[in-house]
Amino acid sequence: MDNLTVEQALEALLAHSKMIEETEKVPVLQAWGKVLAEDMVAELDNPPFDKSPIDGYACKSEDLVGASEEHPITLKVLEEIDAGQYSEITVEKGQAVRIMTGAAIPKGCDCCVRQEDTDYGEDTVKIFHPTRQWQNYCYQGEDFKRGTVLLKKGTRIGFVEAGILASMGKTEANVYRRARVAILTTGDEVMAPGQKLLPGKIYDCNQSLLAARMEDFGVELVKLDSIEDRPQAMTKAIQDIAPSVDLIITTGAVSVGKKDIMHEALELAGAQRIFWHIQMKPGMPTLFSVYQDTPVISLSGNPFGVAVSVDLLIRPMLQKMMQDEALKTRREKCVLKNEFVKEVRGRRYIRAVTDGESVTIPTGLHSNGVLATMAGCNCLIEMQGGKPGTKVGELAEIILL
Ligand SMILES: Nc1nc2c(c(=O)[nH]1)N[C@H]1C(S)=C(S)[C@@H](COP(=O)(O)OP(=O)(O)OC[C@H]3O[C@@H](n4cnc5c(N)ncnc54)[C@H](O)[C@@H]3O)O[C@H]1N2
Ligand code: MOO
């Protein structure tokens, strides 16, 4: 299969992306970025008791009707309850307890009065303002109730989810094993940043770009390496790493040049070629193969092509493998703020910035080898072929990065 539409390519990529079923128990403190392998059900009410949201006095609201600066109402203070303490007493008419923020409200009370509205009395307290029934009152279970599914299977654990797990009293979470990925870049013209550039060489930016995106996607990066432009070297690199990973990503050497070694390297390895070429720009010469059950996606070397392909093609693969809802491709329609004058023959993806309603295409060069103008971009505009360009005010289909 060659020269597929983007949709056909995605279908083939997904067909060879296997869901990872292995799970592991990890401490909540180390669960950040991982995907829940089971629904998390609350085994308690939170808060587990009615509690005060203020520092003041808990009492009966019926006692406070008509309270004012001129005619304060005096209540007997039975005791003080601090946060973390629990009192078995029952407050009757005409009585109150001194209470601190976060402390359990005793039986008989239906409101808490701010201490600023009182004379701060210790044995008795004067109250200068009425307080409504259930005002300044947090109910048992108002955060969550016992038996509620708080986090669904497939949820990626971020900072909020880690907090929710902790408030459920969990110390461990059952998560899917993260996808293991290897990144192999090619090109005798590329050198690692930090080295002194020699004539004809450029710095390798694809490794850092892909490694950073893998971190964002929550995968485990098992290998990040630069392989010399020799088919045998790439064959060996693929054969060595394949048993330990779920996906191999390569960049460069997939076009038609004499040094475009990926085709020969994969053939030497005995990999099955699934497709070559997608009807899109950038990323047209993408090559997809399977080596002994391990998918190998070979992107063109052009950095902007890599940046587009990692979100358009690789992200859906990892979404399926890791069953991670957070990785689902997010599309929106936004109003174009400016024009893109290049003729669009086939499907094209353009770097852009959206504020959620409109979308702006950065000025500067939009060549597939140019990455700098993508700085600050947060979306790609998807343009269908056969158009002379874009017009201001048109609705554009965008993919959020
Ligand atoms: N005669 C033809 N030439 C080309 C065609 C074609 O159809 N006929 N297709 C062009 C298109 S489209 C693309 S895309 C490129 C794809 O080339 P390769 O995938 O073989 O990639 P390379 O040649 O290795 O690299 C392309 C470009 O990107 C630079 N590069 C590569 N790796 C890195 C890296 N790790 N970091 C930074 N930059 C990198 C490389 O130096 C090249 O400039 O082929 C066209 N040619
Ligand atoms: O596919 Mo190439 O990345 O279009 O320039």
PDB file of N, CA, C and O in Angstrom, residues 157-187:
ATOM      1  N   ILE A 157      -3.261  10.375  35.190  1.00  0.00           N
ATOM      2  CA  ILE A 157      -3.116  10.969  36.524  1.00  0.00           C
ATOM      3  C   ILE A 157      -2.249  12.228  36.433  1.00  0.00           C
ATOM      4  O   ILE A 157      -1.062  12.157  36.147  1.00  0.00           O
ATOM      5  N   GLY A 158      -2.920  13.357  36.613  1.00  0.00           N
ATOM      6  CA  GLY A 158      -2.218  14.645  36.670  1.00  0.00           C
ATOM      7  C   GLY A 158      -2.205  15.102  38.116  1.00  0.00           C
ATOM      8  O   GLY A 158      -2.512  14.320  39.024  1.00  0.00           O
ATOM      9  N   PHE A 159      -1.916  16.370  38.329  1.00  0.00           N
ATOM     10  CA  PHE A 159      -1.799  16.829  39.723  1.00  0.00           C
ATOM     11  C   PHE A 159      -3.141  16.788  40.443  1.00  0.00           C
ATOM     12  O   PHE A 159      -3.209  16.432  41.618  1.00  0.00           O
ATOM     13  N   VAL A 160      -4.231  17.093  39.723  1.00  0.00           N
ATOM     14  CA  VAL A 160      -5.550  17.087  40.367  1.00  0.00           C
ATOM     15  C   VAL A 160      -5.938  15.652  40.744  1.00  0.00           C
ATOM     16  O   VAL A 160      -6.393  15.373  41.862  1.00  0.00           O
ATOM     17  N   GLU A 161      -5.719  14.726  39.796  1.00  0.00           N
ATOM     18  CA  GLU A 161      -6.079  13.325  40.045  1.00  0.00           C
ATOM     19  C   GLU A 161      -5.247  12.752  41.199  1.00  0.00           C
ATOM     20  O   GLU A 161      -5.761  11.963  42.010  1.00  0.00           O
ATOM     21  N   ALA A 162      -3.972  13.149  41.271  1.00  0.00           N
ATOM     22  CA  ALA A 162      -3.134  12.667  42.385  1.00  0.00           C
ATOM     23  C   ALA A 162      -3.716  13.155  43.706  1.00  0.00           C
ATOM     24  O   ALA A 162      -3.771  12.409  44.694  1.00  0.00           O
ATOM     25  N   GLY A 163      -4.195  14.392  43.712  1.00  0.00           N
ATOM     26  CA  GLY A 163      -4.815  14.949  44.923  1.00  0.00           C
ATOM     27  C   GLY A 163      -6.095  14.208  45.271  1.00  0.00           C
ATOM     28  O   GLY A 163      -6.355  13.905  46.444  1.00  0.00           O
ATOM     29  N   ILE A 164      -6.909  13.896  44.257  1.00  0.00           N
ATOM     30  CA  ILE A 164      -8.174  13.186  44.507  1.00  0.00           C
ATOM     31  C   ILE A 164      -7.877  11.787  45.071  1.00  0.00           C
ATOM     32  O   ILE A 164      -8.504  11.347  46.044  1.00  0.00           O
ATOM     33  N   LEU A 165      -6.896  11.098  44.479  1.00  0.00           N
ATOM     34  CA  LEU A 165      -6.542   9.759  44.973  1.00  0.00           C
ATOM     35  C   LEU A 165      -6.138   9.830  46.443  1.00  0.00           C
ATOM     36  O   LEU A 165      -6.557   8.997  47.256  1.00  0.00           O
ATOM     37  N   ALA A 166      -5.366  10.844  46.771  1.00  0.00           N
ATOM     38  CA  ALA A 166      -4.918  10.976  48.159  1.00  0.00           C
ATOM     39  C   ALA A 166      -6.102  11.258  49.079  1.00  0.00           C
ATOM     40  O   ALA A 166      -6.192  10.696  50.166  1.00  0.00           O
ATOM     41  N   SER A 167      -7.062  12.098  48.618  1.00  0.00           N
ATOM     42  CA  SER A 167      -8.185  12.394  49.525  1.00  0.00           C
ATOM     43  C   SER A 167      -9.109  11.193  49.664  1.00  0.00           C
ATOM     44  O   SER A 167      -9.904  11.118  50.601  1.00  0.00           O
ATOM     45  N   MET A 168      -8.986  10.228  48.738  1.00  0.00           N
ATOM     46  CA  MET A 168      -9.727   8.966  48.904  1.00  0.00           C
ATOM     47  C   MET A 168      -8.999   8.041  49.877  1.00  0.00           C
ATOM     48  O   MET A 168      -9.479   6.946  50.192  1.00  0.00           O
ATOM     49  N   GLY A 169      -7.803   8.437  50.266  1.00  0.00           N
ATOM     50  CA  GLY A 169      -7.027   7.621  51.192  1.00  0.00           C
ATOM     51  C   GLY A 169      -6.167   6.585  50.484  1.00  0.00           C
ATOM     52  O   GLY A 169      -5.628   5.672  51.128  1.00  0.00           O
ATOM     53  N   LYS A 170      -6.023   6.726  49.162  1.00  0.00           N
ATOM     54  CA  LYS A 170      -5.252   5.723  48.416  1.00  0.00           C
ATOM     55  C   LYS A 170      -3.755   5.997  48.522  1.00  0.00           C
ATOM     56  O   LYS A 170      -3.325   7.160  48.438  1.00  0.00           O
ATOM     57  N   THR A 171      -3.002   4.936  48.673  1.00  0.00           N
ATOM     58  CA  THR A 171      -1.547   5.086  48.645  1.00  0.00           C
ATOM     59  C   THR A 171      -0.984   4.539  47.337  1.00  0.00           C
ATOM     60  O   THR A 171       0.113   4.876  46.928  1.00  0.00           O
ATOM     61  N   GLU A 172      -1.796   3.687  46.677  1.00  0.00           N
ATOM     62  CA  GLU A 172      -1.329   3.064  45.435  1.00  0.00           C
ATOM     63  C   GLU A 172      -2.407   3.168  44.364  1.00  0.00           C
ATOM     64  O   GLU A 172      -3.599   3.282  44.682  1.00  0.00           O
ATOM     65  N   ALA A 173      -1.994   3.114  43.117  1.00  0.00           N
ATOM     66  CA  ALA A 173      -2.972   3.106  42.025  1.00  0.00           C
ATOM     67  C   ALA A 173      -2.563   2.014  41.044  1.00  0.00           C
ATOM     68  O   ALA A 173      -1.370   1.765  40.830  1.00  0.00           O
ATOM     69  N   ASN A 174      -3.583   1.390  40.454  1.00  0.00           N
ATOM     70  CA  ASN A 174      -3.328   0.359  39.461  1.00  0.00           C
ATOM     71  C   ASN A 174      -3.297   1.047  38.098  1.00  0.00           C
ATOM     72  O   ASN A 174      -4.306   1.587  37.653  1.00  0.00           O
ATOM     73  N   VAL A 175      -2.141   1.058  37.468  1.00  0.00           N
ATOM     74  CA  VAL A 175      -1.994   1.808  36.204  1.00  0.00           C
ATOM     75  C   VAL A 175      -1.497   0.883  35.101  1.00  0.00           C
ATOM     76  O   VAL A 175      -0.933  -0.183  35.364  1.00  0.00           O
ATOM     77  N   TYR A 176      -1.734   1.316  33.856  1.00  0.00           N
ATOM     78  CA  TYR A 176      -1.177   0.566  32.726  1.00  0.00           C
ATOM     79  C   TYR A 176       0.316   0.829  32.639  1.00  0.00           C
ATOM     80  O   TYR A 176       0.785   1.943  32.940  1.00  0.00           O
ATOM     81  N   ARG A 177       1.012  -0.187  32.208  1.00  0.00           N
ATOM     82  CA  ARG A 177       2.427   0.036  31.901  1.00  0.00           C
ATOM     83  C   ARG A 177       2.482   1.079  30.785  1.00  0.00           C
ATOM     84  O   ARG A 177       1.669   1.054  29.868  1.00  0.00           O
ATOM     85  N   ARG A 178       3.403   2.001  30.878  1.00  0.00           N
ATOM     86  CA  ARG A 178       3.525   3.018  29.830  1.00  0.00           C
ATOM     87  C   ARG A 178       4.124   2.378  28.571  1.00  0.00           C
ATOM     88  O   ARG A 178       4.843   1.375  28.659  1.00  0.00           O
ATOM     89  N   ALA A 179       3.830   2.977  27.430  1.00  0.00           N
ATOM     90  CA  ALA A 179       4.416   2.456  26.192  1.00  0.00           C
ATOM     91  C   ALA A 179       5.917   2.730  26.226  1.00  0.00           C
ATOM     92  O   ALA A 179       6.356   3.772  26.699  1.00  0.00           O
ATOM     93  N   ARG A 180       6.665   1.752  25.731  1.00  0.00           N
ATOM     94  CA  ARG A 180       8.126   1.922  25.655  1.00  0.00           C
ATOM     95  C   ARG A 180       8.488   2.281  24.209  1.00  0.00           C
ATOM     96  O   ARG A 180       8.060   1.594  23.280  1.00  0.00           O
ATOM     97  N   VAL A 181       9.242   3.326  24.067  1.00  0.00           N
ATOM     98  CA  VAL A 181       9.524   3.837  22.717  1.00  0.00           C
ATOM     99  C   VAL A 181      11.022   4.010  22.519  1.00  0.00           C
ATOM    100  O   VAL A 181      11.740   4.377  23.455  1.00  0.00           O
ATOM    101  N   ALA A 182      11.459   3.739  21.287  1.00  0.00           N
ATOM    102  CA  ALA A 182      12.856   4.031  20.917  1.00  0.00           C
ATOM    103  C   ALA A 182      12.845   5.064  19.797  1.00  0.00           C
ATOM    104  O   ALA A 182      12.008   4.994  18.899  1.00  0.00           O
ATOM    105  N   ILE A 183      13.759   5.998  19.874  1.00  0.00           N
ATOM    106  CA  ILE A 183      13.891   7.018  18.826  1.00  0.00           C
ATOM    107  C   ILE A 183      15.283   6.876  18.223  1.00  0.00           C
ATOM    108  O   ILE A 183      16.287   6.945  18.940  1.00  0.00           O
ATOM    109  N   LEU A 184      15.310   6.648  16.923  1.00  0.00           N
ATOM    110  CA  LEU A 184      16.589   6.511  16.230  1.00  0.00           C
ATOM    111  C   LEU A 184      16.626   7.548  15.119  1.00  0.00           C
ATOM    112  O   LEU A 184      15.767   7.521  14.229  1.00  0.00           O
ATOM    113  N   THR A 185      17.554   8.477  15.188  1.00  0.00           N
ATOM    114  CA  THR A 185      17.654   9.442  14.093  1.00  0.00           C
ATOM    115  C   THR A 185      18.806   9.044  13.184  1.00  0.00           C
ATOM    116  O   THR A 185      19.742   8.354  13.614  1.00  0.00           O
ATOM    117  N   THR A 186      18.712   9.449  11.932  1.00  0.00           N
ATOM    118  CA  THR A 186      19.775   9.126  10.985  1.00  0.00           C
ATOM    119  C   THR A 186      20.349  10.427  10.442  1.00  0.00           C
ATOM    120  O   THR A 186      19.802  11.490  10.700  1.00  0.00           O
ATOM    121  N   GLY A 187      21.351  10.320   9.641  1.00  0.00           N
ATOM    122  CA  GLY A 187      21.879  11.480   8.941  1.00  0.00           C
ATOM    123  C   GLY A 187      23.305  11.762   9.327  1.00  0.00           C
ATOM    124  O   GLY A 187      23.572  12.126  10.469  1.00  0.00           O
TER     125      GLY A 187
END
